[in-house]
Coordinates of C-alpha atoms and ligand atoms in Angstrom, one line a residue:
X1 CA 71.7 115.3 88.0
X2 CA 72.4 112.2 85.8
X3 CA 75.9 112.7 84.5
X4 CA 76.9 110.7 81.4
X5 CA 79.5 108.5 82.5
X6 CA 82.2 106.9 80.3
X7 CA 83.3 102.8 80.2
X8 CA 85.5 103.6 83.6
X9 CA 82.9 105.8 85.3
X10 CA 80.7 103.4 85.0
X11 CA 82.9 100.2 85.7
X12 CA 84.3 102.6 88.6
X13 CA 81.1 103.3 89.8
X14 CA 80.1 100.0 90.8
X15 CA 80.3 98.4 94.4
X16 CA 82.3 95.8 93.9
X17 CA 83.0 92.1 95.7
X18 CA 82.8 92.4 99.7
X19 CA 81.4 96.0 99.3
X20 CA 78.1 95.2 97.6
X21 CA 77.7 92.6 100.5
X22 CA 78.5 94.9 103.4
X23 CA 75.5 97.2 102.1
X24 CA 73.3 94.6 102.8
X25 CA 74.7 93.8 106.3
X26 CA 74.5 97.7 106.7
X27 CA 71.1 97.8 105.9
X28 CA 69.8 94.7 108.0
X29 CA 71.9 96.2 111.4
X30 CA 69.7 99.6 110.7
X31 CA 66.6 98.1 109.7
X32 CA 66.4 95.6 113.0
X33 CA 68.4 98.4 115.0
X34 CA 66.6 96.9 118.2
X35 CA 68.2 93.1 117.4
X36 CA 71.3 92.1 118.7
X37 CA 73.7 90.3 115.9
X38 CA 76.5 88.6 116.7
X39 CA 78.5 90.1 113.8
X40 CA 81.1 88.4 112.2
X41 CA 81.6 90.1 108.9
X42 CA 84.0 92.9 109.6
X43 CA 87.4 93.6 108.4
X44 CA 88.0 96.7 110.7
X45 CA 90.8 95.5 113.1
X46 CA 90.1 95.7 116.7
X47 CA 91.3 99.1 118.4
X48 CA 93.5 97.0 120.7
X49 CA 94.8 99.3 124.2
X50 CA 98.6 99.1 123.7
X51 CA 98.7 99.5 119.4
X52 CA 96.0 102.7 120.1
X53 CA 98.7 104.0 123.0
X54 CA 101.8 103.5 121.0
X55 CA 99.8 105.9 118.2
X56 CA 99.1 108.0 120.7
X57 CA 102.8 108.5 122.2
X58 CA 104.2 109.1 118.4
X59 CA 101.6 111.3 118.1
X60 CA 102.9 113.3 121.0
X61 CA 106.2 112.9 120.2
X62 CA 105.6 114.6 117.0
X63 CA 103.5 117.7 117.9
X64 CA 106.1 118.2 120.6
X65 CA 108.9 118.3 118.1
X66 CA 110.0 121.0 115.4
X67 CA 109.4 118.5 112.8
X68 CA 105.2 119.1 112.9
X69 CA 105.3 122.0 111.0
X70 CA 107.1 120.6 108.4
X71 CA 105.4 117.6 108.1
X72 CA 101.7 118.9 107.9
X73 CA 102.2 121.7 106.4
X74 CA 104.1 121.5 103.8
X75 CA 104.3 119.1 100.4
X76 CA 106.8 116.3 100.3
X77 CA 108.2 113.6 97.5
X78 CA 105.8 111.4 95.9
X79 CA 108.1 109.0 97.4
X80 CA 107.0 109.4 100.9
X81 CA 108.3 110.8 104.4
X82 CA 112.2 110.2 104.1
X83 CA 112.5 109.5 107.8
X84 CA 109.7 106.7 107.5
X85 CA 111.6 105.5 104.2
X86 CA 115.2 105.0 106.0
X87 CA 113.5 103.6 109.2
X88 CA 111.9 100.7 107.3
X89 CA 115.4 100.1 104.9
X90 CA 117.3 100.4 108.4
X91 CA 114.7 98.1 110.0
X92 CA 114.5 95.7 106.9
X93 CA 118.3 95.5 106.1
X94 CA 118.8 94.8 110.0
X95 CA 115.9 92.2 110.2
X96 CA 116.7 90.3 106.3
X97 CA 119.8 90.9 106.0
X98 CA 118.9 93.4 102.6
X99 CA 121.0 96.0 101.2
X100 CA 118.0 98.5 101.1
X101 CA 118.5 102.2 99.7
X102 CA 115.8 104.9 100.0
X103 CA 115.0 104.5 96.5
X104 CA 113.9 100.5 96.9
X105 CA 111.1 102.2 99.4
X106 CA 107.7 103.6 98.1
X107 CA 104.7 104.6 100.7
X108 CA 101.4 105.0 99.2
X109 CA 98.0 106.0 100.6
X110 CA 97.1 102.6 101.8
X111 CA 98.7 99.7 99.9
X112 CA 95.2 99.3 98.1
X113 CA 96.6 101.9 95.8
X114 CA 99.6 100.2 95.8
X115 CA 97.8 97.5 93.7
X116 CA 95.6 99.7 91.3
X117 CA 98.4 101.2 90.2
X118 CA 100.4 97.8 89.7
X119 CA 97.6 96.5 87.2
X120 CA 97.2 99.2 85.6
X121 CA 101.1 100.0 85.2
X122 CA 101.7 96.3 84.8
X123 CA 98.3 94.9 83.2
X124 CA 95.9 96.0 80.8
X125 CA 96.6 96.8 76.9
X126 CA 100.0 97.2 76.0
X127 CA 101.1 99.9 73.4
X128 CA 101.3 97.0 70.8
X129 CA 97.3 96.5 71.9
X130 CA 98.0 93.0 73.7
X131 CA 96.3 92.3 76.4
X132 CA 98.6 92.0 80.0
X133 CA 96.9 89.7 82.4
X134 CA 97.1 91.0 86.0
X135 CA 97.2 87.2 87.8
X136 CA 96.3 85.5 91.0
X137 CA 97.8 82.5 90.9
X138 CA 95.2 81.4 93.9
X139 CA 91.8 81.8 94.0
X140 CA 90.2 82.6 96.2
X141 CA 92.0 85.8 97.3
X142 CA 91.5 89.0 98.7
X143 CA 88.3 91.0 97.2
X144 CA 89.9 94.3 97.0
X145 CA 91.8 92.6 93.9
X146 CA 88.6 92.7 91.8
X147 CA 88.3 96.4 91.3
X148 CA 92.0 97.1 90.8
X149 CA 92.2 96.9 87.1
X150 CA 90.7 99.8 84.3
X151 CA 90.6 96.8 82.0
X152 CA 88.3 94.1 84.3
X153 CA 89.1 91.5 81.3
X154 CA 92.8 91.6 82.2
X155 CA 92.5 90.0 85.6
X156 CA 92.7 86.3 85.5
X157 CA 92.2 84.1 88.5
X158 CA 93.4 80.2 88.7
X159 CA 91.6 77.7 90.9
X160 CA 93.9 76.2 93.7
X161 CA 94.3 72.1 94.6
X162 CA 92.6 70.8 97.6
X163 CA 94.3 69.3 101.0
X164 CA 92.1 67.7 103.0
X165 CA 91.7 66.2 106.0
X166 CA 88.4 64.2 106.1
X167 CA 88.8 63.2 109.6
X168 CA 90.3 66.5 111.5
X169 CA 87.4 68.3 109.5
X170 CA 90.4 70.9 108.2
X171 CA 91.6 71.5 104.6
X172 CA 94.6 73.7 103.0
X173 CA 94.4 75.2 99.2
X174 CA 97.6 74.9 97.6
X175 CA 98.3 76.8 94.0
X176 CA 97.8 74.2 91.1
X177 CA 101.1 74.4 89.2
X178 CA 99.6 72.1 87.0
X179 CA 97.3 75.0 85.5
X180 CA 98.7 78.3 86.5
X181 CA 100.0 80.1 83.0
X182 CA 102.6 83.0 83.3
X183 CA 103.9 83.6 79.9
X184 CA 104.6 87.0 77.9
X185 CA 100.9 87.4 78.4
X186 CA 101.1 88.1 82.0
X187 CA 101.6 91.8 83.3
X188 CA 101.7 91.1 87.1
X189 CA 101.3 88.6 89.7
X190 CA 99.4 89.8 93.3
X191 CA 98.6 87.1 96.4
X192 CA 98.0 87.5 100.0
X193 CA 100.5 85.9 102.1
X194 CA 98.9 85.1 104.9
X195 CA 95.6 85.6 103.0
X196 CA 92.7 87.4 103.4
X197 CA 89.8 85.5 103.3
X198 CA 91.5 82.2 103.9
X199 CA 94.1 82.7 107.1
X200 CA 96.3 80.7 104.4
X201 CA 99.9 80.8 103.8
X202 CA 102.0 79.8 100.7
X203 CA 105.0 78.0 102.0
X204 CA 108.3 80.1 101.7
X205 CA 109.0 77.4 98.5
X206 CA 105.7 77.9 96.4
X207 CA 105.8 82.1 96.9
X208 CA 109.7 81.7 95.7
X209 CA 108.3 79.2 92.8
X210 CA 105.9 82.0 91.2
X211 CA 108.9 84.1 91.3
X212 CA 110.7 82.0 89.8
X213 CA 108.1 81.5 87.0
X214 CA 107.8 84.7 86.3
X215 CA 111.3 86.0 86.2
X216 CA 112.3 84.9 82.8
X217 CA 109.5 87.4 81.5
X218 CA 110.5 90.1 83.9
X219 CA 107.1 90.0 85.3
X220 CA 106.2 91.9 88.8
X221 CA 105.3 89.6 91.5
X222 CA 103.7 91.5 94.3
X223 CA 103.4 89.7 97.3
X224 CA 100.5 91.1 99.6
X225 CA 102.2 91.1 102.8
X226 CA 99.1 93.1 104.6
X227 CA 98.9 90.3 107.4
X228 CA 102.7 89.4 107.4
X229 CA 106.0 89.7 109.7
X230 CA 107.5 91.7 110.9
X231 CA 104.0 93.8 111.4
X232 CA 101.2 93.1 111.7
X233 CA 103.0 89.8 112.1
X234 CA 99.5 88.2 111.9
X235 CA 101.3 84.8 110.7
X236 CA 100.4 81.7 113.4
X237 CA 102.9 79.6 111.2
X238 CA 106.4 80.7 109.9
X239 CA 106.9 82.3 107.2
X240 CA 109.6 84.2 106.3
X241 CA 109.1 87.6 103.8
X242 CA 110.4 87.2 100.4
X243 CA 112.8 89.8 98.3
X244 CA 114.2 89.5 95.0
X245 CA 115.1 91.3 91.6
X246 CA 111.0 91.0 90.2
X247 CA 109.3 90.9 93.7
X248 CA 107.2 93.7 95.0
X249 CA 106.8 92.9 98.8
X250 CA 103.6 95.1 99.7
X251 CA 103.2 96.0 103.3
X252 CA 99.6 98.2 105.1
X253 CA 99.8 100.1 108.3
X254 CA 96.0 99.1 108.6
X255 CA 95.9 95.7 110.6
X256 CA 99.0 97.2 112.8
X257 CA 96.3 100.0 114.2
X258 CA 96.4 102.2 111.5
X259 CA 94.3 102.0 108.5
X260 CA 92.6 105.3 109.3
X261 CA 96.0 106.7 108.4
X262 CA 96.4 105.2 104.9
X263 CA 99.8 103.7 104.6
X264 CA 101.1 101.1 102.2
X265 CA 104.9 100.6 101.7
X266 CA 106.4 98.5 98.5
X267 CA 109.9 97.2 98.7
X268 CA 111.9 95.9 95.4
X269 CA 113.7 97.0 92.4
X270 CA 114.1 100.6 92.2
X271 CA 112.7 100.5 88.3
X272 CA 109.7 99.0 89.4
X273 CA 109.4 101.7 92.8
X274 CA 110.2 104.0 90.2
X275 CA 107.3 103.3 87.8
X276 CA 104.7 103.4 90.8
X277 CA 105.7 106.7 92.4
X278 CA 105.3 108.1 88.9
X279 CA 101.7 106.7 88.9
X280 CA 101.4 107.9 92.3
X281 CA 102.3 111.6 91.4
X282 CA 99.8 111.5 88.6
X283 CA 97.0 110.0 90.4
X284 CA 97.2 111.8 94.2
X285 CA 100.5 113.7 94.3
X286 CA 102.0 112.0 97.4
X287 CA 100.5 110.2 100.9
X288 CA 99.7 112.0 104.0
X289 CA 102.0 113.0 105.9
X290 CA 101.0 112.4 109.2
X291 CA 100.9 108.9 109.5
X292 CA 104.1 108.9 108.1
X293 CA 105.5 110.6 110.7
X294 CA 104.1 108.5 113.7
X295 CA 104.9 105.3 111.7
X296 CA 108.6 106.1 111.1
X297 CA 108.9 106.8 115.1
X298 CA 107.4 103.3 115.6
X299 CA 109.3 101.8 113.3
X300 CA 112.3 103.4 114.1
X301 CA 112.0 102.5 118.1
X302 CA 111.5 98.6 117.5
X303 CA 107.8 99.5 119.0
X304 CA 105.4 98.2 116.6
X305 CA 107.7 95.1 115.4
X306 CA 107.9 93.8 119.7
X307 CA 104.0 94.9 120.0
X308 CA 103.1 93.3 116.8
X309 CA 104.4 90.0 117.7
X310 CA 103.2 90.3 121.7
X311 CA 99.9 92.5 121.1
X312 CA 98.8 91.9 117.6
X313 CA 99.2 88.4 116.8
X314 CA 98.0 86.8 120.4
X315 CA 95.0 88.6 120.0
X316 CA 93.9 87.0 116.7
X317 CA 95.4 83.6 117.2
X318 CA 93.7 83.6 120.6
X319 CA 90.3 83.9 118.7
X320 CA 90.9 81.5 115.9
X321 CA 92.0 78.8 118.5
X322 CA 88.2 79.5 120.4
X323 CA 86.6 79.4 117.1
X324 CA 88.4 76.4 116.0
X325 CA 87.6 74.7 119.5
X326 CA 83.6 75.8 119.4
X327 CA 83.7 74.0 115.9
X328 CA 85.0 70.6 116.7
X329 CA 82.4 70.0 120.1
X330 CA 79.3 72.3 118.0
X331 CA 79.6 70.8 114.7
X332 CA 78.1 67.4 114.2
X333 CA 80.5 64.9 112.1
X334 CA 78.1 63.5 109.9
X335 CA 78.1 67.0 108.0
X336 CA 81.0 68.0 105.1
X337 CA 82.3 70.7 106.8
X338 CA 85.7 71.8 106.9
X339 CA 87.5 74.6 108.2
X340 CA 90.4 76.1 106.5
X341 CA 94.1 75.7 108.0
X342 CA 94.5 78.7 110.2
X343 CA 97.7 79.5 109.1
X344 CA 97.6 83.5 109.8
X345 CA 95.2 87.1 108.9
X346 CA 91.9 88.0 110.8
X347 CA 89.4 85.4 109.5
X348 CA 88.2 81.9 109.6
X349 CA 87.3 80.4 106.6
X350 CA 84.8 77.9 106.7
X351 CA 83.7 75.5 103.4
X352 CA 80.6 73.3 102.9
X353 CA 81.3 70.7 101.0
X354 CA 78.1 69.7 98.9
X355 CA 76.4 72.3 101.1
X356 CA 72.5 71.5 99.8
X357 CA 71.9 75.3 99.5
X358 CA 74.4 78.9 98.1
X359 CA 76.5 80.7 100.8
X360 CA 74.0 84.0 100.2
X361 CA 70.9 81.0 101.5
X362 CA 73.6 80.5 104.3
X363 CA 74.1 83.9 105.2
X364 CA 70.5 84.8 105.0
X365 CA 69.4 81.4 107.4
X366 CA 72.7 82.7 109.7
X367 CA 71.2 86.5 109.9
X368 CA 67.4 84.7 110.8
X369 CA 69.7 83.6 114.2
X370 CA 71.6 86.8 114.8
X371 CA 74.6 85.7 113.4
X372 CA 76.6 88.0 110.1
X373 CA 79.2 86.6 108.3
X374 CA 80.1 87.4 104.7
X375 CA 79.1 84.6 102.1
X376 CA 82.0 83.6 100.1
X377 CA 81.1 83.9 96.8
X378 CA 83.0 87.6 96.2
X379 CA 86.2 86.2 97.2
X380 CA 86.8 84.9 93.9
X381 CA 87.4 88.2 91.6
X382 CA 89.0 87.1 88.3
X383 CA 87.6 83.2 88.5
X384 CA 85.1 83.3 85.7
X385 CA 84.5 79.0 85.3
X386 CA 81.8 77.9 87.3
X387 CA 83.0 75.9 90.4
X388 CA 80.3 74.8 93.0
X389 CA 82.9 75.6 95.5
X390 CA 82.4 79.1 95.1
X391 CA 79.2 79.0 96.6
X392 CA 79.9 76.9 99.6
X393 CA 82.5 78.8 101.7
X394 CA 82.0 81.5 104.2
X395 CA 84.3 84.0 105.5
X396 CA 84.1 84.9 109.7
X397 CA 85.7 87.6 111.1
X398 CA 87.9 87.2 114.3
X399 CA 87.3 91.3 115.5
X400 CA 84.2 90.0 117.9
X401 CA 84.9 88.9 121.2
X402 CA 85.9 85.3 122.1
X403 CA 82.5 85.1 123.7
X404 CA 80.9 85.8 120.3
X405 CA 82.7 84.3 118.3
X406 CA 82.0 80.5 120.6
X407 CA 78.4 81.6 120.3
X408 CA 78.3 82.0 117.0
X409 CA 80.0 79.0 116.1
X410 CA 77.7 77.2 118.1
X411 CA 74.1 79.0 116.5
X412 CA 76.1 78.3 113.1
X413 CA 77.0 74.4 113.8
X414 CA 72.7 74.5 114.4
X415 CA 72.1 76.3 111.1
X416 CA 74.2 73.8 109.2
X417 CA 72.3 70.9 110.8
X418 CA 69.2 71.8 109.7
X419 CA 70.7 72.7 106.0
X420 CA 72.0 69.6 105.4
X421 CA 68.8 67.6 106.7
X422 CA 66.2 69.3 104.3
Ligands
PLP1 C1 95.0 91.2 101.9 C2 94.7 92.6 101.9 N1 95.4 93.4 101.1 C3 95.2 94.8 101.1 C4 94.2 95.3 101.9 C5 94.0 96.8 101.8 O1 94.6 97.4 102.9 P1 95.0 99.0 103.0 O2 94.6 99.6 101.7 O3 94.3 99.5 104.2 O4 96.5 99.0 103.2 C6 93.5 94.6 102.8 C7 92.5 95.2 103.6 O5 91.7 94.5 104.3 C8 93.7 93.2 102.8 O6 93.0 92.3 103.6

C-alpha cells in the first residue's frame, strides 16, 4: 500500500542527518558479518556495571513498594511523576542555590521531544504568518536538531569562529557574535552544552551572552544540557548550569544509563513549562511512568549525581585522553589535522583541514581498514552556505574500548597519510 502522504508525512518520513548514515553502517556490519570493525560510530552509551546496578536496585526498590501499582498502572499529569518532579527541584535548589517549584519542572519522553515541541511551539509561522526562526547559534551541533521543526525553513544555523592551535594540532569553535542575528524574527534558541558532535563547551560567559541577546525579545533559550552536571556530568572542564527568566535548561536520563527509559526534564519559567506540557498532552498524553519512578529514587538518594561524577565521567574522559594520546605519536605532523578541544560528551571530533578528498571518501577509505566512524557532514542541520569545512570533520565515538579506540586512531593516522599524499 502506497498511502498519499501530506507536506509533513513526507518531510516526517525521511531519515534524517546521523540516521541516514547509520543505515549505511547497518548495512556494511550485516553485509561483511564475518569482518571485524572496529566501530566508532555509535551514540549508545556504554552499559557501565555500577549505573546498570543502581537501575537495578530502584528497580527493586519500587516493585517492592506499594507505590508500583500506582505508578504502572494507572495515568498520571502530563507534567510527570510528582515524586521525580520534587526530587530534581529539591536536588537543584540544594545544588544552585534555585527557588524551584513543581511547576518550574516538566519530564518528557526523552528530551528529544523536549525540542520538537520547542520549535514548533516557539518556531515556525506565527498567526500574523511570519516566519519564527528556531536558531543554533553554533554550528555544528547536535543532528537530532535537524528534524525538530514542521517548518524545515525555520531552522537557521550560524557558522562558529575558529581557535586554533597550529602546533598542539587542537582547535576550539567559538560562536561568532559578529554574525549571529536574534531579533523579533527568532522563535527559539537550542545548543548543546557540552556538545554533541564536538566534546565542546561554551564558557559560562558566551551561554549567559545568548541569553542575554535574546531576552529583550522574550525569546526561549534552551540549553541542551544532555552531557552536563550534575548528571551525566560528562563535562572534563567546568562548567557551571545556567538558569534564568528565558532559559530552558534541558536535561536526558539517556547518557546517565537510561535512554531505554525515555526521560527528558526542562527547568525554567513556569509559562514557558506550561506551554510545553500542553504540547505534550496533545502529542503523547504524558511520559512513562516507570522510569520516572526509578529516576526520582536516584535522584532523590544523591546516587546518580556521586556515580555520575565517579562512574560516568572517568569512563569517557579516560577514553578521550587514549585517543588524544594515539593521535599525537600516530599522526604524522606534516598533515592539517586537528582535533577538537575535548572539553566534555562522548565523542572526539576530528577536522581535516584542506583534506584532499569529502568526509563520506574518508569514511568509505576508514571502513576499507575496519575502522566506522560517522562522516561529518550531517552535523550541520540548519547551515545552508557552502563551507568546505563541512566536509572535512569526522565524528568518533568513545563507547569502544580503550584498546579500540588506540587502534583505530592508529589505522586512521595511516588512512590520512595516504589521503593527503595522492
Ligand atoms: C546533544 C543531545 N541532545 C539530545 C539528545 C537526545 O537524547 P534523548 O532524547 O535520549 O534524551 C542526544 C542524544 O544523543 C544528544 O546527544
Amino acid at each position: 500500500m502506497e498511502p498519499a502522504l501530506t507536506q509533513i508525512g513526507l518531510q516526517m518520513s525521511q531519515r534524517t542527518g546521523v540516521r541516514a548514515i547509520m543505515k549505511d553502517i547497518i548495512e556494511t556490519l550485516r553485509a561483511e558479518a564475518g569482518r571485524e570493525f572496529i566501530n566508532l560510530s555509535a551514540g549508545n552509551p556504554v552499559i557501565l556495571p555500577e549505573i546498570e546496578q543502581l537501575w537495578r536496585d530502584c528497580t527493586a526498590q519500587l516493585l517492592a513498594s506499594p507505590e508500583y501499582g500506582e505508578v504502572v498502572c494507572r495515568y498520571g499529569s502530563s507534567q510527570g511523576y510528582g515524586p521525580l518532579i520534587e526530587a530534581i527541584a529539591r536536588d537543584f535548589n540544594q545544588r544552585y542555590g534555585l527557588n524551584l517549584s513543581d511547576r518550574h519542572i516538566l519530564i518528557t519522553p526523552g528530551s528529544q521531544a523536549l525540542y520538537f515541541y520547542a520549535a514548533n511551539a516557539f518556531g515556525g509561522y506565527a498567526a500574523s504568518g511570519q516566519l519564527k526562526q528556531t536558531v543554533l547559534p553554533l554550528s555544528p551541533d547536535y543532528t537530532g536538531y535537524g528534524g525538530v521543526s514542521l517548518a524545515p525553513e525555520a531552522l537557521v544555523a550560524y557558522k562558529p569562529t575558529l581557535e586554533k592551535d597550529e602546533q598542539a594540532h587542537r582547535f576550539k569553535y567559538r560562536p561568532d557574535f559578529s554574525q549571529l542575528q536574534i531579533t523579533e524574527q527568532t522563535g527559539c534558541i537550542i545548543f548543546s552544552r557540552p556538545c554533541n558532535p564536538t566534546g565542546n563547551v561554551l564558557s559560562d560567559e558566551e551561554a549567559q551572552k545568548i541569553a542575554a541577546l535574546a531576552a529583550p525579545y522574550d525569546v526561549p533559550v534552551l540549553i541542551d544540557s544532555a552531557y552536563a552536571p550534575p548528571f551525566p556530568a560528562l563535562n572534563f572542564t567546568t562548567m557551571t548550569p545556567q538558569f534564568g527568566s528565558n532559559l530552558l535548561h534541558c536535561l536526558s536520563l539517556s547518557k546517565a544509563g537510561l535512554p531505554g527509559e525515555r526521560i527528558g526534564i526542562a527547568i525554567g519559567d513556569p509559562q514557558l513549562i506550561e506551554v510545553l506540557e500542553c504540547f505534550q498532552t496533545n502529542a503523547c498524553i504524558h511520559s512513562p511512568r516507570y522510569g520516572q519512578a526509578i529516576a526520582a529514587k536516584a535522584i532523590a538518594s544523591g546516587q546518580l549525581a556521586r556515580l555520575a561524577q565517579t562512574v560516568i565521567r572517568p569512563h569517557y574522559q579516560h577514553k578521550f585522553e587514549v585517543l588524544e594520546t594515539t593521535l599525537d605519536e600516530a599522526m604524522p605532523d606534516s598533515i592539517p589535522w586537528f582535533l577538537h578541544r575535548g572539553e566534555g560528551a562522548i565523542f572526539a571530533w576530528l577536522w581535516f583541514e584542506n583534506l584532499p578528498a569529502t568526509d563520506w571518501d574518508f569514511y568509505q577509505e576508514l571502513k576499507k581498514v575496519g575502522v566506522i566512524v560517522v562522516p561529518g557532514a550531517s552535523f550541520f542541520p540548519g547551515l545552508r552556505e557552502d563551507w568546505p569545512h563541512k566536509q572535512q570533520c569526522i565524528r568518533i565515538s568513545l563507547t569502544a574500548t580503550p584498546a579500540e579506540i588506540a587502534e583505530g586512531m592508529k589505522r586512521l593516522a595511516a588512512v590520512a597519510r595516504s589521503v593527503f599524499q595522492r
